[in-house]
């Protein structure tokens, strides 16, 4: 049966890793530590997927960029304390390995730093499953299409044969800007209604639904 896609690009946090709650709580704690305005959970979840500097400008618009490193340092301290409590969504490790064995090219486009992604890939044992990865500190942050464009160029994939899979509007907007079709996952950081505003091919409710959709449509 002919495939519709050759390259599947996954977001990491909130799509493969159940880490949205830890990220939002860590952002709130960092602001609290420094006596800065503490974002609501909704505000903190909105910036998941952005690079840390872009996230800072959204949740702390009155803060000078020169002060971002202080917040980022506190954020990392809190997030690393929760590292052991974050894990892949059930079924992710098996599904990613199976998708690679089935012949798909697999990639990650994430708002994490390179250091953070490498740590997560090593901890989960998934590093060897992905053909390429892009992080926010290596170029443009989402929703700029640069990460997707770089992955497609590196792996020789056409945009019409590439699928972006993510849990935020930043993922959906990046894919649309790159001329790539998109699949929303409603179990992560952003609500279903927001994802549907970007005309995804579908919006799934859990990772098992995602795997089933890929089996039927990818």
CSV table of C-alpha atoms in Angstrom, one decimal:
chain,number,residue,atom,x,y,z
A,1,UNK,CA,0.0,0.0,0.0
A,2,UNK,CA,1.5,3.4,-1.0
A,3,UNK,CA,2.5,5.7,1.8
A,4,UNK,CA,1.3,9.3,2.1
A,5,UNK,CA,4.4,10.4,4.0
A,6,UNK,CA,8.1,9.5,4.1
A,7,UNK,CA,9.2,11.8,6.9
A,8,UNK,CA,7.4,12.0,10.3
A,9,UNK,CA,8.5,14.9,12.4
A,10,UNK,CA,7.6,14.8,16.1
A,11,UNK,CA,7.6,17.5,18.7
A,12,UNK,CA,9.1,16.3,22.0
A,13,UNK,CA,7.5,17.8,25.1
A,14,UNK,CA,3.8,17.1,25.3
A,15,UNK,CA,3.9,14.9,22.2
A,16,UNK,CA,6.3,12.1,23.0
A,17,UNK,CA,7.2,13.1,26.6
A,18,UNK,CA,4.6,13.6,29.3
A,19,UNK,CA,6.4,16.8,30.5
A,20,UNK,CA,4.0,19.7,30.0
A,21,UNK,CA,3.0,19.9,33.6
A,22,UNK,CA,6.6,19.8,34.8
A,23,UNK,CA,7.6,22.6,32.4
A,24,UNK,CA,4.7,24.9,33.4
A,25,UNK,CA,5.4,24.3,37.1
A,26,UNK,CA,9.1,24.9,36.6
A,27,UNK,CA,8.4,28.2,34.8
A,28,UNK,CA,6.1,29.3,37.6
A,29,UNK,CA,8.6,28.4,40.3
A,30,UNK,CA,11.4,30.2,38.6
A,31,UNK,CA,9.4,33.4,38.5
A,32,UNK,CA,8.4,33.0,42.1
A,33,UNK,CA,12.0,32.5,43.2
A,34,UNK,CA,13.0,35.8,41.6
A,35,UNK,CA,9.9,37.8,42.8
A,36,UNK,CA,8.7,38.2,39.2
A,37,UNK,CA,5.1,38.0,38.0
A,38,UNK,CA,4.1,34.4,38.1
A,39,UNK,CA,2.3,33.2,34.9
A,40,UNK,CA,-0.9,31.3,35.2
A,41,UNK,CA,-0.8,27.6,34.2
A,42,UNK,CA,-2.5,28.5,30.9
A,43,UNK,CA,0.1,31.2,30.2
A,44,UNK,CA,2.9,28.8,31.1
A,45,UNK,CA,1.5,26.1,28.9
A,46,UNK,CA,1.1,28.4,26.0
A,47,UNK,CA,4.9,29.0,25.7
A,48,UNK,CA,5.8,25.3,25.8
A,49,UNK,CA,7.5,24.5,22.5
A,50,UNK,CA,9.1,27.9,22.1
A,51,UNK,CA,12.8,28.5,22.7
A,52,UNK,CA,13.5,29.7,26.3
A,53,UNK,CA,14.2,33.2,25.3
A,54,UNK,CA,11.0,33.5,23.2
A,55,UNK,CA,9.1,32.0,26.1
A,56,UNK,CA,10.6,34.6,28.5
A,57,UNK,CA,9.4,37.5,26.2
A,58,UNK,CA,5.9,36.1,26.3
A,59,UNK,CA,5.4,35.4,30.0
A,60,UNK,CA,7.6,38.3,31.2
A,61,UNK,CA,7.1,41.1,28.7
A,62,UNK,CA,8.4,43.8,31.1
A,63,UNK,CA,11.7,42.0,31.8
A,64,UNK,CA,14.9,43.1,30.1
A,65,UNK,CA,16.4,40.4,27.9
A,66,UNK,CA,19.6,40.8,29.9
A,67,UNK,CA,17.7,39.3,32.8
A,68,UNK,CA,16.5,36.2,30.9
A,69,UNK,CA,19.4,34.1,31.9
A,70,UNK,CA,18.5,34.4,35.6
A,71,UNK,CA,15.1,33.0,34.9
A,72,UNK,CA,16.3,30.3,32.6
A,73,UNK,CA,18.8,29.2,35.2
A,74,UNK,CA,16.1,28.9,37.9
A,75,UNK,CA,13.8,27.1,35.4
A,76,UNK,CA,16.5,24.5,34.6
A,77,UNK,CA,17.1,23.9,38.3
A,78,UNK,CA,13.4,23.2,38.9
A,79,UNK,CA,12.9,21.2,35.8
A,80,UNK,CA,15.9,18.9,36.5
A,81,UNK,CA,14.5,18.2,39.9
A,82,UNK,CA,11.5,16.8,38.2
A,83,UNK,CA,13.3,14.9,35.5
A,84,UNK,CA,12.8,11.5,37.2
A,85,UNK,CA,9.0,12.2,37.4
A,86,UNK,CA,8.7,12.8,33.6
A,87,UNK,CA,8.5,9.9,31.2
A,88,UNK,CA,7.4,9.0,27.7
A,89,UNK,CA,3.7,8.6,27.1
A,90,UNK,CA,2.8,4.9,27.2
A,91,UNK,CA,3.6,3.1,24.0
A,92,UNK,CA,5.9,5.8,22.6
A,93,UNK,CA,9.2,3.8,22.7
A,94,UNK,CA,7.7,0.8,21.0
A,95,UNK,CA,5.8,2.8,18.4
A,96,UNK,CA,8.8,4.9,17.4
A,97,UNK,CA,11.0,1.8,17.0
A,98,UNK,CA,8.2,0.2,14.9
A,99,UNK,CA,7.8,3.3,12.7
A,100,UNK,CA,11.5,3.3,11.9
A,101,UNK,CA,11.5,-0.5,11.2
A,102,UNK,CA,8.6,0.1,8.8
A,103,UNK,CA,10.8,2.4,6.8
A,104,UNK,CA,9.7,5.9,7.8
A,105,UNK,CA,12.3,8.6,8.3
A,106,UNK,CA,11.8,10.0,11.8
A,107,UNK,CA,12.9,13.4,13.2
A,108,UNK,CA,12.3,15.7,16.1
A,109,UNK,CA,11.7,19.4,16.1
A,110,UNK,CA,11.7,20.8,19.6
A,111,UNK,CA,11.8,23.9,21.7
A,112,UNK,CA,14.3,22.2,24.0
A,113,UNK,CA,18.0,23.1,24.0
A,114,UNK,CA,20.4,20.7,22.3
A,115,UNK,CA,21.7,19.8,25.7
A,116,UNK,CA,18.2,19.1,27.0
A,117,UNK,CA,17.2,17.0,24.1
A,118,UNK,CA,20.4,14.9,24.1
A,119,UNK,CA,19.8,14.3,27.8
A,120,UNK,CA,16.2,13.2,27.1
A,121,UNK,CA,17.2,11.0,24.2
A,122,UNK,CA,19.8,9.2,26.2
A,123,UNK,CA,17.5,8.8,29.2
A,124,UNK,CA,14.7,7.3,27.0
A,125,UNK,CA,16.9,5.2,24.8
A,126,UNK,CA,15.4,6.7,21.7
A,127,UNK,CA,18.5,8.5,20.2
A,128,UNK,CA,19.1,5.8,17.6
A,129,UNK,CA,15.5,5.8,16.4
A,130,UNK,CA,15.7,9.3,14.9
A,131,UNK,CA,17.4,10.2,11.6
A,132,UNK,CA,17.7,13.9,12.5
A,133,UNK,CA,16.8,16.4,15.2
A,134,UNK,CA,16.5,20.2,15.5
A,135,UNK,CA,16.5,22.3,18.6
A,136,UNK,CA,15.5,25.9,19.3
A,137,UNK,CA,19.0,27.0,20.3
A,138,UNK,CA,20.4,26.0,16.9
A,139,UNK,CA,18.5,28.5,14.8
A,140,UNK,CA,15.0,29.8,14.6
A,141,UNK,CA,12.5,29.0,17.2
A,142,UNK,CA,8.9,27.8,16.5
A,143,UNK,CA,6.7,28.9,14.8
A,144,UNK,CA,9.3,30.0,12.2
A,145,UNK,CA,9.5,27.2,9.6
A,146,UNK,CA,13.3,27.0,9.8
A,147,UNK,CA,13.6,23.8,11.9
A,148,UNK,CA,11.3,21.9,9.5
A,149,UNK,CA,13.0,23.3,6.4
A,150,UNK,CA,16.3,22.2,7.8
A,151,UNK,CA,15.1,18.7,8.5
A,152,UNK,CA,13.6,18.3,5.1
A,153,UNK,CA,16.7,19.5,3.4
A,154,UNK,CA,19.0,17.3,5.5
A,155,UNK,CA,16.9,14.2,4.9
A,156,UNK,CA,15.9,14.9,1.3
A,157,UNK,CA,12.1,14.9,2.0
A,158,UNK,CA,9.6,17.0,0.0
A,159,UNK,CA,7.2,19.1,2.0
A,160,UNK,CA,4.2,17.3,0.6
A,161,UNK,CA,5.7,14.0,1.9
A,162,UNK,CA,6.4,15.3,5.4
A,163,UNK,CA,4.0,15.3,8.4
A,164,UNK,CA,4.5,17.4,11.5
A,165,UNK,CA,3.1,15.9,14.7
A,166,UNK,CA,2.7,18.2,17.7
A,167,UNK,CA,0.7,19.4,20.7
A,168,UNK,CA,0.9,23.2,20.3
A,169,UNK,CA,-0.3,25.9,18.0
A,170,UNK,CA,3.5,26.7,17.5
A,171,UNK,CA,3.9,23.3,15.9
A,172,UNK,CA,0.9,23.8,13.7
A,173,UNK,CA,1.9,27.3,12.7
A,174,UNK,CA,5.4,26.1,11.9
A,175,UNK,CA,4.1,23.3,9.7
A,176,UNK,CA,1.7,25.6,7.9
A,177,UNK,CA,4.5,28.1,7.2
A,178,UNK,CA,6.7,25.3,5.8
A,179,UNK,CA,3.9,24.0,3.6
A,180,UNK,CA,3.8,20.8,5.6
A,181,UNK,CA,0.7,18.9,6.6
A,182,UNK,CA,0.1,18.5,10.3
A,183,UNK,CA,-1.4,16.3,12.9
A,184,UNK,CA,-2.5,17.7,16.3
A,185,UNK,CA,-2.4,15.9,19.6
A,186,UNK,CA,-4.8,17.1,22.2
A,187,UNK,CA,-3.2,15.4,25.2
A,188,UNK,CA,-0.3,17.9,25.6
A,189,UNK,CA,0.1,21.6,26.3
A,190,UNK,CA,-2.6,23.3,24.1
A,191,UNK,CA,-6.3,22.6,23.9
A,192,UNK,CA,-8.0,20.8,21.0
A,193,UNK,CA,-9.9,24.0,20.0
A,194,UNK,CA,-6.7,25.9,19.5
A,195,UNK,CA,-5.1,23.2,17.4
A,196,UNK,CA,-8.1,22.8,15.2
A,197,UNK,CA,-7.7,26.4,14.2
A,198,UNK,CA,-4.7,25.4,12.1
A,199,UNK,CA,-6.5,22.8,9.9
A,200,UNK,CA,-4.7,19.7,11.0
A,201,UNK,CA,-5.4,16.4,9.2
A,202,UNK,CA,-6.8,15.2,12.5
A,203,UNK,CA,-6.5,15.8,16.2
A,204,UNK,CA,-6.0,12.8,18.4
A,205,UNK,CA,-6.8,12.3,22.1
A,206,UNK,CA,-4.0,10.0,23.2
A,207,UNK,CA,-0.9,8.4,21.9
A,208,UNK,CA,-2.7,5.1,21.1
A,209,UNK,CA,-5.0,7.1,18.9
A,210,UNK,CA,-2.0,8.7,17.3
A,211,UNK,CA,-0.4,5.3,16.5
A,212,UNK,CA,-3.6,4.0,15.1
A,213,UNK,CA,-4.0,7.1,12.9
A,214,UNK,CA,-0.5,6.7,11.5
A,215,UNK,CA,-1.1,3.1,10.8
A,216,UNK,CA,-4.2,3.9,8.8
A,217,UNK,CA,-3.1,7.1,7.1
A,218,UNK,CA,0.6,7.6,7.0
